[in-house]
Amino acid sequence: MSHHSASSIGVIGLGAMGLGTATALLDAGLAVIGCDISAQARETFASRGGRSVATPTELAAECDRVVVMVVNAEQVDAVLFGEQGLVGVMAPGSLILQCATVAPSYAQELGERLAQVNLLMLDAPVSGGVAKARSGELSVMSSGSEAAYAKGQAVLDAMAATVYRLGAEPGAGSSVKLVNQHLAGVHIAAAAEAMALGLRMGLDPDMLYEVIIHSAGNSWMFQNRVPHILKGDYTPLSAVDIFVKDLNIVHQAGRELQLSMPVASSALQQFTAASGAGLGREDDSAVIKVYQRLSAFDLPAANDSDGQG
Amino acid sequence: MSHHSASSIGVIGLGAMGLGTATALLDAGLAVIGCDISAQARETFASRGGRSVATPTELAAECDRVVVMVVNAEQVDAVLFGEQGLVGVMAPGSLILQCATVAPSYAQELGERLAQVNLLMLDAPVSGGVAKARSGELSVMSSGSEAAYAKGQAVLDAMAATVYRLGAEPGAGSSVKLVNQHLAGVHIAAAAEAMALGLRMGLDPDMLYEVIIHSAGNSWMFQNRVPHILKGDYTPLSAVDIFVKDLNIVHQAGRELQLSMPVASSALQQFTAASGAGLGREDDSAVIKVYQRLSAFDLPAANDSDGQG
């Protein structure tokens, strides 16, 4: 399809995270080709000086390293093995960096399937959010072979501040990410539930936030998400439906491993209820509205701009 | 009962927290009289240079300020209103610092009952653990009248690094403490559940800990308690049964307020299961044994002293 040698870096999925990462790679002076089915996403990347294509097949021959930053395992499968997928077009020895949050069993199997077609894989889910994607300072929870790491070094250097190397086989990276998502999801639901309790008891929510972040009840998520509640601003930085998805992966892993996880299960039900109430695209802190709709307290209003003191 | 003027400070309850606080008050040069039903607790305080008595009545006439640092509301009631209680002996205008974790409704009512007998009250639950009690660096989540704060100033200065003043009425301090205990309890159960998931997936627990404490899944409790699991050391710094008690107070508050809190409820069930399995007096991180007993993974052994790397 192309007479260029395959030495560019592809970034498939120009959503918030992928767009940030693709831009960070550009900033690092690397040759990048973006890919997204959405013309609007491609235009945004173009406005940042990036070239992009609509289908994985279009970039496959030019790239020997491809970052796959899509939403779920189904999309990973489609961009790799689908009709317009990478596999069959990319040169042998090329590298796939699998960055989606997927089931560890899927990631492990994916490594085997890619090995069969002579492609290297890093199981490389990321953490850190959109701002850190944009600045090339993500954390990467990764696993894979020495050969895969060697091939991916320049990409990892440009996209991440910290690369955890968690094992020689795909699956370990996704396993650690899954544990992180378990905790992150539970902590968001717990933060919402605790703030609901405080509001229902009539406490001043700003004062309560101030005490808790300096106390043993604090969590990274409490400190990060509760300000959205205090401001009444549910603009999605990460949406409710992301945790419906990720806690369902936790749930499915528990089923496969026969491990009962009632705390994660109760948090999943709260996110499911939020999604069922039409809040799926709101910020994940909107899970507090599940409590508000079932109880006698008011949430801080959006125009209460002094909310955080 | 005594010809001394009532100007000493009483500390009722010489358990781990009360003993630490009583010693911190001594260190600050204050006149302190301890009180505990246990002869062993009194001897320990004596070995630190402290005088103590067996019943509240014995110190009531000498003290115009009394720190009540007992386990629960029943004990608070007993030391105040019981047969050998303070009320009726303490001089009018004396101050009770109520430091136990109790239901906000109880704390509020207690303020009214004490006002009826001309005693001041600070609703003043504490946070920070035994080491900070001993060093006089607790956090105090407090509420009460200006008169009560004025009377208690020297005591608060000596026992606490931070005093949050949360309102003019007893109840607010206990409400904020309850929210903190909700989160603390959920986060310990979540930490245990997440580590169980990681162990069941075959991850190295030390490595997993290292990644999580630098990621969005972190909590104060994860960072503080998981090292106990990694060392296999369940010596109780704070016991499982403390969270059975505190999450039951959360549960009861939810019942009174008609607020459904399924995440706290699932955490409570895990602590209840731990207690039912005979682990009630072990460190609260032993809640992970509930998962271990129902699944196919091993916990780090106690003699694995390199556990934390």
Coordinates of C-alpha atoms in Angstrom, one line a residue:
Chain A
M1 CA 0.0 0.0 0.0
S2 CA 2.9 2.3 0.5
H3 CA 6.5 2.7 -0.6
H4 CA 7.6 4.2 2.7
S5 CA 9.6 2.0 5.0
A6 CA 7.5 1.0 8.0
S7 CA 9.0 3.2 10.7
S8 CA 6.1 5.4 11.8
I9 CA 4.1 5.1 15.0
G10 CA 0.3 4.6 14.6
V11 CA -2.1 5.7 17.3
I12 CA -5.5 4.0 16.8
G13 CA -8.3 5.7 18.7
L14 CA -8.3 9.5 18.9
G15 CA -10.6 9.8 21.8
A16 CA -9.6 11.9 24.8
M17 CA -6.8 9.6 25.8
G18 CA -5.6 8.6 22.4
L19 CA -5.6 12.2 21.1
G20 CA -3.5 13.3 24.0
T21 CA -1.0 10.5 23.5
A22 CA -0.8 11.0 19.8
T23 CA -0.1 14.7 20.4
A24 CA 2.5 13.9 23.0
L25 CA 4.2 11.6 20.5
L26 CA 4.2 14.5 17.9
D27 CA 5.7 16.8 20.5
A28 CA 8.5 14.3 21.1
G29 CA 9.4 14.6 17.4
L30 CA 8.2 11.2 16.4
A31 CA 6.6 10.3 13.1
V32 CA 2.9 9.7 14.0
I33 CA -0.1 8.6 12.1
G34 CA -3.4 8.8 13.9
C35 CA -6.5 6.7 13.1
D36 CA -10.1 7.2 14.1
I37 CA -13.4 6.4 12.4
S38 CA -14.6 9.8 13.5
A39 CA -13.9 12.6 11.0
Q40 CA -14.1 15.1 13.8
A41 CA -11.5 13.4 15.9
R42 CA -9.2 13.3 12.8
E43 CA -9.8 17.0 12.2
T44 CA -8.9 17.8 15.8
F45 CA -5.6 15.9 15.4
A46 CA -5.0 17.7 12.1
S47 CA -5.4 21.0 13.9
R48 CA -2.5 20.0 16.1
G49 CA -0.4 19.2 13.1
G50 CA -1.1 15.5 13.0
R51 CA -1.8 13.3 10.0
S52 CA -4.5 10.7 10.3
V53 CA -6.5 8.0 8.5
A54 CA -9.9 6.5 8.9
T55 CA -9.1 2.8 9.1
P56 CA -6.2 0.7 10.6
T57 CA -5.4 -0.9 7.3
E58 CA -4.5 2.6 5.9
L59 CA -1.6 3.0 8.4
A60 CA -0.5 -0.6 8.8
A61 CA 2.1 -0.6 6.0
E62 CA 3.8 2.6 7.2
C63 CA 4.0 1.7 10.9
D64 CA 6.1 -0.8 12.8
R65 CA 4.7 0.3 16.2
V66 CA 1.0 0.9 16.8
V67 CA -0.6 2.2 20.0
V68 CA -4.1 0.8 20.4
M69 CA -6.0 3.2 22.7
V70 CA -9.6 2.2 22.2
V71 CA -12.5 1.6 24.7
N72 CA -12.8 -2.1 25.1
A73 CA -11.7 -5.6 24.0
E74 CA -14.2 -5.7 21.2
Q75 CA -12.7 -2.6 19.6
V76 CA -9.2 -4.0 20.1
D77 CA -10.2 -7.1 18.3
A78 CA -11.8 -5.1 15.5
V79 CA -8.8 -2.9 14.8
L80 CA -6.4 -5.8 14.9
F81 CA -8.4 -8.7 13.3
G82 CA -11.4 -7.0 11.7
E83 CA -12.0 -6.4 8.0
Q84 CA -9.9 -3.3 7.9
G85 CA -7.6 -4.4 10.7
L86 CA -3.8 -4.3 11.1
V87 CA -3.1 -8.0 11.1
G88 CA -2.0 -9.3 7.7
V89 CA -0.7 -5.9 6.6
M90 CA 1.8 -5.0 9.3
A91 CA 5.3 -6.3 8.7
P92 CA 6.5 -9.2 10.8
G93 CA 8.2 -8.2 14.0
S94 CA 6.1 -5.1 14.3
L95 CA 4.8 -4.1 17.8
I96 CA 1.2 -3.7 19.1
L97 CA 0.9 -1.6 22.3
Q98 CA -2.4 -2.7 23.8
C99 CA -3.5 0.2 26.1
A100 CA -7.2 -0.5 26.7
T101 CA -8.5 -1.8 30.0
V102 CA -9.4 -5.4 29.1
A103 CA -9.8 -8.7 30.9
P104 CA -6.4 -10.2 31.8
S105 CA -7.5 -13.5 30.2
Y106 CA -8.2 -11.6 27.0
A107 CA -4.8 -9.8 27.1
Q108 CA -3.0 -13.1 27.6
E109 CA -4.8 -14.7 24.7
L110 CA -4.2 -11.7 22.5
G111 CA -0.5 -12.1 23.0
E112 CA -0.7 -15.7 21.8
R113 CA -2.8 -14.8 18.8
L114 CA -0.4 -12.0 17.8
A115 CA 2.6 -14.2 18.3
Q116 CA 1.1 -16.6 15.8
V117 CA 1.2 -13.9 13.2
N118 CA 4.7 -12.8 14.1
L119 CA 3.7 -9.6 15.8
L120 CA 5.1 -8.5 19.2
M121 CA 2.8 -7.2 21.9
L122 CA 3.1 -5.1 25.0
D123 CA 0.1 -5.4 27.3
A124 CA 0.2 -1.8 28.4
P125 CA -2.9 -0.3 30.0
V126 CA -2.5 3.3 31.1
S127 CA -3.5 5.4 34.1
G128 CA -3.3 9.1 34.7
G129 CA -6.1 10.8 32.8
V130 CA -6.4 13.1 29.8
A131 CA -4.0 15.8 31.1
K132 CA -1.2 13.4 31.6
A133 CA -1.9 11.7 28.3
R134 CA -1.5 15.1 26.6
S135 CA 1.8 15.9 28.5
G136 CA 3.2 12.4 27.8
E137 CA 3.3 11.6 31.5
L138 CA 1.0 8.6 31.8
S139 CA 1.7 5.6 34.0
V140 CA 1.8 2.4 32.1
M141 CA 1.1 -0.9 33.8
S142 CA 2.9 -3.2 31.3
S143 CA 4.1 -6.7 30.6
G144 CA 5.7 -8.4 27.6
S145 CA 8.9 -9.8 26.2
E146 CA 12.3 -8.1 26.1
A147 CA 12.0 -7.8 22.4
A148 CA 8.6 -6.0 22.7
Y149 CA 10.0 -3.6 25.2
A150 CA 13.1 -2.9 23.1
K151 CA 10.9 -2.2 20.1
G152 CA 8.5 0.0 22.1
Q153 CA 11.1 2.0 24.1
A154 CA 10.9 5.3 22.2
V155 CA 7.1 5.2 22.3
L156 CA 6.9 4.5 26.0
D157 CA 9.5 7.2 26.7
A158 CA 7.4 9.8 24.9
M159 CA 4.0 8.8 26.3
A160 CA 4.8 7.9 29.9
A161 CA 6.4 9.3 33.1
T162 CA 6.4 5.8 34.7
V163 CA 6.5 2.4 33.0
Y164 CA 5.9 -0.4 35.4
R165 CA 7.3 -3.7 34.0
L166 CA 5.2 -6.3 35.6
G167 CA 6.2 -9.5 33.8
A168 CA 7.3 -11.2 30.6
E169 CA 3.9 -12.2 29.3
P170 CA 0.8 -10.2 28.2
G171 CA -1.8 -10.4 31.0
A172 CA 0.2 -9.2 33.9
G173 CA -0.2 -5.5 32.9
S174 CA -3.9 -5.9 32.5
S175 CA -4.1 -7.8 35.9
V176 CA -2.5 -4.9 37.8
K177 CA -4.7 -2.4 35.9
L178 CA -7.8 -4.5 36.9
V179 CA -6.8 -4.3 40.6
N180 CA -6.4 -0.5 40.2
Q181 CA -9.8 -0.2 38.5
H182 CA -11.4 -2.2 41.3
L183 CA -10.1 0.2 43.9
A184 CA -10.7 3.3 41.8
G185 CA -14.3 2.3 41.1
V186 CA -15.0 1.4 44.7
H187 CA -13.4 4.6 46.0
I188 CA -15.5 6.8 43.7
A189 CA -18.7 5.0 44.8
A190 CA -17.6 5.2 48.4
A191 CA -16.8 8.9 48.1
A192 CA -20.3 9.6 46.6
E193 CA -21.9 7.5 49.3
A194 CA -20.0 9.2 52.1
M195 CA -20.7 12.6 50.8
A196 CA -24.4 11.7 50.6
L197 CA -24.3 10.6 54.2
G198 CA -22.7 13.9 55.2
L199 CA -25.2 16.0 53.2
R200 CA -28.1 14.0 54.6
M201 CA -26.8 14.7 58.1
G202 CA -26.8 18.4 57.2
L203 CA -23.0 18.9 57.2
D204 CA -21.4 21.6 55.2
P205 CA -19.9 19.7 52.3
D206 CA -16.9 22.0 51.8
M207 CA -15.9 21.7 55.4
L208 CA -16.4 17.9 55.3
Y209 CA -14.1 17.6 52.2
E210 CA -11.5 19.6 54.0
V211 CA -11.5 17.4 57.0
I212 CA -11.6 14.1 55.1
I213 CA -8.7 14.9 52.8
H214 CA -6.5 15.4 55.9
S215 CA -7.8 12.2 57.6
A216 CA -7.5 8.4 57.4
G217 CA -10.7 8.3 55.2
N218 CA -9.0 9.9 52.3
S219 CA -8.4 8.3 48.9
W220 CA -6.9 9.5 45.6
M221 CA -10.4 9.4 44.1
F222 CA -12.1 11.1 47.0
Q223 CA -9.7 14.0 46.8
N224 CA -9.9 14.2 43.0
R225 CA -13.6 13.6 42.4
V226 CA -15.5 15.2 45.3
P227 CA -14.6 18.8 44.1
H228 CA -16.8 18.0 41.0
I229 CA -19.7 17.4 43.4
L230 CA -18.9 20.5 45.4
K231 CA -18.9 22.6 42.2
G232 CA -22.0 20.8 40.9
D233 CA -20.0 20.2 37.7
Y234 CA -20.6 16.8 36.2
T235 CA -18.8 17.5 32.9
P236 CA -17.3 14.1 32.1
L237 CA -13.5 13.9 32.7
S238 CA -14.2 10.2 33.0
A239 CA -17.7 9.0 32.5
V240 CA -20.0 6.8 34.7
D241 CA -20.1 4.3 31.8
I242 CA -16.3 3.8 32.0
F243 CA -16.8 2.3 35.5
V244 CA -19.8 0.3 34.5
K245 CA -17.5 -1.2 31.9
D246 CA -14.4 -1.6 34.1
L247 CA -16.2 -3.0 37.2
N248 CA -18.0 -5.4 34.9
I249 CA -14.5 -6.6 33.8
V250 CA -13.7 -7.0 37.5
H251 CA -17.0 -8.9 38.0
Q252 CA -16.3 -11.2 35.1
A253 CA -12.7 -11.9 36.4
G254 CA -14.2 -12.8 39.7
R255 CA -16.6 -15.2 38.1
E256 CA -13.8 -16.8 36.1
L257 CA -11.6 -17.0 39.2
Q258 CA -14.5 -18.0 41.5
L259 CA -13.6 -15.1 43.8
S260 CA -16.5 -13.4 45.5
M261 CA -16.0 -9.6 45.6
P262 CA -19.0 -8.1 47.3
V263 CA -17.6 -4.6 47.8
A264 CA -16.8 -4.2 44.1
S265 CA -20.1 -5.7 43.3
S266 CA -22.1 -3.1 45.4
A267 CA -20.1 -0.3 43.7
L268 CA -20.9 -1.8 40.3
Q269 CA -24.6 -1.8 41.1
Q270 CA -24.4 1.9 42.0
F271 CA -22.7 2.8 38.7
T272 CA -25.2 0.6 36.9
A273 CA -28.1 2.5 38.6
A274 CA -26.5 5.8 37.6
S275 CA -26.3 4.6 34.0
G276 CA -29.9 3.3 34.2
A277 CA -31.0 6.7 35.4
G278 CA -29.6 8.3 32.2
L279 CA -26.3 9.6 33.8
G280 CA -24.0 7.3 31.9
R281 CA -22.2 10.0 30.0
E282 CA -21.9 12.3 33.0
D283 CA -18.7 12.5 35.1
D284 CA -18.3 9.4 37.2
S285 CA -18.9 11.5 40.4
A286 CA -22.5 11.8 39.2
V287 CA -23.0 8.4 40.9
I288 CA -23.9 10.5 43.9
K289 CA -27.2 11.4 42.1
V290 CA -28.2 7.8 42.7
Y291 CA -28.2 8.6 46.4
Q292 CA -29.8 12.0 46.0
R293 CA -32.7 10.6 44.0
L294 CA -33.5 8.2 46.8
S295 CA -33.1 10.4 49.7
A296 CA -33.9 13.8 51.2
F297 CA -30.9 16.0 50.6
D298 CA -29.9 18.5 48.0
L299 CA -26.6 18.5 46.1
P300 CA -24.5 21.6 45.8
A301 CA -25.8 23.6 42.8
A302 CA -23.7 24.2 39.6
N303 CA -23.8 28.0 40.1
D304 CA -22.4 27.8 43.6
S305 CA -19.0 28.8 42.2
D306 CA -17.6 29.5 45.7
G307 CA -18.3 25.9 46.5
Q308 CA -14.8 24.9 47.2
G309 CA -13.9 27.9 49.3
Chain B
M1 CA -14.7 13.6 98.4
S2 CA -11.5 15.8 98.1
H3 CA -10.2 19.1 99.5
H4 CA -8.3 19.8 96.3
S5 CA -9.7 22.5 94.1
A6 CA -11.1 20.9 90.9
S7 CA -8.4 21.9 88.4
S8 CA -6.9 18.6 87.2
I9 CA -7.7 16.8 84.0
G10 CA -9.2 13.4 84.1
V11 CA -8.7 10.8 81.3
I12 CA -11.2 8.0 81.6
G13 CA -10.3 4.9 79.6
L14 CA -6.6 3.9 79.6
G15 CA -6.8 1.7 76.5
A16 CA -4.3 2.2 73.7
M17 CA -5.7 5.6 72.7
G18 CA -6.5 6.9 76.2
L19 CA -3.2 5.8 77.7
G20 CA -1.4 7.6 74.9
T21 CA -3.4 10.8 75.4
A22 CA -3.0 10.7 79.2
T23 CA 0.7 10.4 78.7
A24 CA 0.8 13.2 76.2
L25 CA -1.1 15.5 78.7
L26 CA 1.5 14.5 81.4
D27 CA 4.3 15.4 79.0
A28 CA 2.7 18.8 78.5
G29 CA 3.1 19.4 82.2
L30 CA -0.6 19.2 83.0
A31 CA -2.0 17.7 86.2
V32 CA -3.6 14.4 85.0
I33 CA -5.6 11.7 86.8
G34 CA -6.2 8.5 84.8
C35 CA -9.1 6.2 85.3
D36 CA -9.5 2.6 84.2
I37 CA -11.3 -0.4 85.6
S38 CA -8.3 -2.5 84.6
A39 CA -5.5 -2.7 87.3
Q40 CA -3.0 -3.5 84.5
A41 CA -3.9 -0.3 82.6
R42 CA -3.5 1.7 85.8
E43 CA -0.1 0.1 86.4
T44 CA 1.1 0.9 82.9
F45 CA 0.1 4.6 83.4
A46 CA 1.9 4.5 86.8
S47 CA 5.0 3.3 85.1
R48 CA 4.9 6.5 83.1
G49 CA 4.6 8.6 86.2
G50 CA 0.8 9.0 86.1
R51 CA -1.6 8.7 88.9
S52 CA -4.9 6.9 88.4
V53 CA -8.1 5.6 90.0
A54 CA -10.5 2.7 89.3
T55 CA -13.8 4.6 89.0
P56 CA -14.9 7.9 87.6
T57 CA -16.4 9.0 90.9
E58 CA -12.9 8.9 92.5
L59 CA -11.5 11.6 90.2
A60 CA -14.7 13.7 89.7
A61 CA -14.1 16.1 92.6
E62 CA -10.5 16.9 91.6
C63 CA -11.1 17.5 87.9
D64 CA -12.8 20.3 86.0
R65 CA -12.1 18.8 82.6
V66 CA -12.5 15.1 81.8
V67 CA -11.5 13.4 78.5
V68 CA -13.7 10.3 78.0
M69 CA -11.8 8.0 75.6
V70 CA -13.8 4.7 75.9
V71 CA -15.0 2.2 73.3
N72 CA -18.6 3.0 72.7
A73 CA -21.7 4.9 73.7
E74 CA -22.7 2.4 76.4
Q75 CA -19.4 3.0 78.1
V76 CA -19.7 6.8 77.8
D77 CA -23.1 6.5 79.4
A78 CA -21.7 4.4 82.2
V79 CA -18.8 6.6 83.1
L80 CA -21.0 9.7 83.1
F81 CA -24.4 8.5 84.5
G82 CA -23.6 5.1 86.0
E83 CA -23.5 4.2 89.6
Q84 CA -19.9 5.4 89.9
G85 CA -20.2 8.0 87.3
L86 CA -19.1 11.6 87.1
V87 CA -22.4 13.4 87.0
G88 CA -23.5 14.6 90.3
V89 CA -20.0 14.8 91.6
M90 CA -18.3 17.2 89.2
A91 CA -18.5 20.9 89.9
P92 CA -21.0 22.9 87.7
G93 CA -19.3 24.4 84.7
S94 CA -16.9 21.5 84.3
L95 CA -16.2 20.1 80.8
I96 CA -16.6 16.6 79.3
L97 CA -14.6 16.0 76.2
Q98 CA -16.5 13.1 74.5
C99 CA -13.9 11.3 72.3
A100 CA -15.5 8.0 71.5
T101 CA -16.9 7.2 68.0
V102 CA -20.6 7.3 68.7
A103 CA -23.8 7.9 66.7
P104 CA -24.3 11.6 66.0
S105 CA -27.8 11.4 67.4
Y106 CA -26.4 10.1 70.7
A107 CA -23.7 12.8 70.8
Q108 CA -26.4 15.5 70.3
E109 CA -28.6 14.1 73.0
L110 CA -25.7 13.8 75.3
G111 CA -25.0 17.5 75.0
E112 CA -28.5 18.2 76.1
R113 CA -28.4 15.8 79.0
L114 CA -25.1 17.3 80.3
A115 CA -26.4 20.9 79.8
Q116 CA -29.3 19.9 82.1
V117 CA -26.8 19.1 84.9
N118 CA -24.7 22.2 84.2
L119 CA -21.8 20.5 82.5
L120 CA -20.2 21.7 79.3
M121 CA -19.5 19.2 76.5
L122 CA -17.2 19.0 73.5
D123 CA -18.2 16.4 71.0
A124 CA -14.6 15.5 70.1
P125 CA -14.0 12.2 68.4
V126 CA -10.3 11.7 67.4
S127 CA -8.4 10.3 64.5
G128 CA -4.8 9.4 64.0
G129 CA -4.0 6.2 65.9
V130 CA -2.0 5.2 68.9
A131 CA 1.3 6.8 67.9
K132 CA -0.3 10.2 67.4
A133 CA -2.2 9.9 70.6
R134 CA 1.1 9.3 72.5
S135 CA 2.8 12.2 70.8
G136 CA -0.2 14.6 71.4
E137 CA -0.8 15.0 67.6
L138 CA -4.3 13.6 67.1
S139 CA -6.8 15.1 64.8
V140 CA -10.0 16.1 66.7
M141 CA -13.3 16.4 64.8
S142 CA -15.1 18.6 67.3
S143 CA -18.2 20.7 67.9
G144 CA -19.5 22.6 71.0
S145 CA -20.1 26.0 72.5
E146 CA -17.5 28.8 72.8
A147 CA -17.6 28.3 76.5
A148 CA -16.7 24.6 76.1
Y149 CA -13.8 25.4 73.7
A150 CA -12.5 28.0 76.1
K151 CA -12.6 25.6 79.0
G152 CA -11.0 22.8 76.9
Q153 CA -8.3 24.8 75.1
A154 CA -5.3 23.6 77.1
V155 CA -6.4 20.0 76.8
L156 CA -6.9 20.2 73.1
D157 CA -3.6 22.0 72.6
A158 CA -1.8 19.1 74.4
M159 CA -3.6 16.2 72.8
A160 CA -4.0 17.3 69.2
A161 CA -2.1 18.7 66.2
T162 CA -5.3 19.7 64.5
V163 CA -8.6 20.6 66.0
Y164 CA -11.4 20.9 63.5
R165 CA -14.2 23.1 64.8
L166 CA -17.3 21.9 63.0
G167 CA -20.2 23.6 64.7
A168 CA -21.6 25.0 67.9
E169 CA -23.6 22.0 68.9
P170 CA -22.6 18.5 69.9
G171 CA -23.3 16.1 67.1
A172 CA -21.4 17.8 64.3
G173 CA -18.1 16.4 65.4
S174 CA -19.5 12.9 65.6
S175 CA -21.2 13.3 62.2
V176 CA -17.9 14.1 60.5
K177 CA -16.2 11.3 62.3
L178 CA -18.9 8.9 61.1
V179 CA -18.3 9.9 57.5
N180 CA -14.6 9.3 58.0
Q181 CA -15.2 5.9 59.5
H182 CA -17.5 5.0 56.6
L183 CA -14.7 5.7 54.2
A184 CA -12.0 4.2 56.3
G185 CA -14.0 1.0 56.8
V186 CA -14.9 0.7 53.1
H187 CA -11.3 1.4 52.1
I188 CA -9.9 -1.3 54.3
A189 CA -12.3 -3.9 53.0
A190 CA -11.7 -2.7 49.4
A191 CA -7.9 -3.0 50.0
A192 CA -8.3 -6.5 51.2
E193 CA -10.6 -7.4 48.4
A194 CA -8.3 -5.9 45.7
M195 CA -5.3 -7.6 47.2
A196 CA -7.2 -10.9 47.2
L197 CA -8.0 -10.3 43.5
G198 CA -4.3 -9.7 42.8
L199 CA -3.1 -12.7 44.7
R200 CA -5.8 -14.9 43.1
M201 CA -4.6 -13.7 39.7
G202 CA -1.0 -14.7 40.7
L203 CA 0.5 -11.2 40.9
D204 CA 3.4 -10.5 43.1
P205 CA 1.8 -8.7 46.1
D206 CA 4.8 -6.4 46.8
M207 CA 5.0 -5.3 43.2
L208 CA 1.2 -4.7 43.2
Y209 CA 1.4 -2.6 46.3
E210 CA 4.1 -0.5 44.8
V211 CA 2.1 0.2 41.7
I212 CA -1.2 0.9 43.4
I213 CA 0.2 3.4 46.0
H214 CA 1.5 5.5 43.0
S215 CA -1.8 5.2 41.1
A216 CA -5.4 6.5 41.2
G217 CA -6.5 3.4 43.1
N218 CA -4.6 4.5 46.2
S219 CA -6.2 5.3 49.6
W220 CA -4.8 6.3 52.9
M221 CA -5.9 2.9 54.3
F222 CA -4.6 0.9 51.3
Q223 CA -1.2 2.5 51.9
N224 CA -1.3 2.0 55.6
R225 CA -2.8 -1.4 56.0
V226 CA -1.6 -3.5 53.1
P227 CA 1.9 -3.7 54.5
H228 CA 0.4 -5.7 57.4
I229 CA -0.8 -8.2 54.8
L230 CA 2.5 -8.2 53.0
K231 CA 4.3 -9.0 56.2
G232 CA 1.7 -11.5 57.4
D233 CA 1.5 -9.5 60.6
Y234 CA -2.0 -9.2 62.0
T235 CA -1.0 -7.8 65.4
P236 CA -3.9 -5.5 66.1
L237 CA -3.1 -1.8 65.7
S238 CA -6.8 -1.4 65.2
A239 CA -8.9 -4.5 65.4
V240 CA -11.5 -6.0 63.1
D241 CA -14.2 -5.5 65.8
I242 CA -13.6 -1.8 65.8
F243 CA -14.9 -1.6 62.3
V244 CA -17.7 -4.0 63.0
K245 CA -18.7 -1.5 65.7
D246 CA -18.1 1.7 63.6
L247 CA -19.8 0.4 60.4
N248 CA -22.7 -0.7 62.5
I249 CA -23.0 2.9 63.7
V250 CA -22.9 4.0 60.0
H251 CA -25.6 1.4 59.3
Q252 CA -27.8 2.6 62.2
A253 CA -27.4 6.2 61.0
G254 CA -28.5 5.1 57.5
R255 CA -31.5 3.4 59.0
E256 CA -32.5 6.5 61.0
L257 CA -31.9 8.8 58.1
Q258 CA -33.5 6.4 55.6
L259 CA -30.3 6.5 53.5
S260 CA -29.4 3.3 51.6
M261 CA -25.6 2.8 51.7
P262 CA -24.9 -0.5 49.9
V263 CA -21.1 0.0 49.6
A264 CA -20.7 0.5 53.4
S265 CA -23.1 -2.3 53.9
S266 CA -21.1 -4.8 51.9
A267 CA -17.9 -3.8 53.8
L268 CA -19.7 -4.2 57.1
Q269 CA -20.7 -7.8 56.1
Q270 CA -17.0 -8.6 55.3
F271 CA -15.9 -7.4 58.8
T272 CA -18.8 -9.2 60.3
A273 CA -17.7 -12.4 58.5
A274 CA -14.1 -11.9 59.8
S275 CA -15.4 -11.5 63.3
G276 CA -17.6 -14.5 62.9
A277 CA -14.5 -16.5 61.8
G278 CA -12.8 -15.7 65.0
L279 CA -10.7 -12.9 63.7
G280 CA -12.3 -10.0 65.6
R281 CA -9.3 -9.2 67.8
E282 CA -6.8 -9.4 64.9
D283 CA -5.7 -6.3 63.0
D284 CA -8.5 -5.0 60.7
S285 CA -6.4 -5.9 57.6
A286 CA -7.2 -9.6 58.6
V287 CA -10.5 -9.1 56.8
I288 CA -8.5 -10.4 53.8
K289 CA -8.7 -13.8 55.5
V290 CA -12.4 -13.9 54.7
Y291 CA -11.5 -13.9 51.0
Q292 CA -8.6 -16.3 51.5
R293 CA -10.8 -18.9 53.3
L294 CA -13.2 -18.8 50.3
S295 CA -10.8 -18.9 47.5
A296 CA -7.7 -20.6 46.1
F297 CA -4.8 -18.4 47.0
D298 CA -2.2 -18.1 49.7
L299 CA -1.5 -15.1 51.8
P300 CA 2.1 -13.9 52.4
A301 CA 3.5 -15.8 55.3
A302 CA 4.5 -14.1 58.6
N303 CA 8.1 -15.2 58.3
D304 CA 8.5 -13.7 54.9
S305 CA 10.3 -10.7 56.4
D306 CA 11.5 -9.5 53.1
G307 CA 7.9 -9.1 52.1
Q308 CA 8.0 -5.4 51.5
G309 CA 11.2 -5.4 49.6

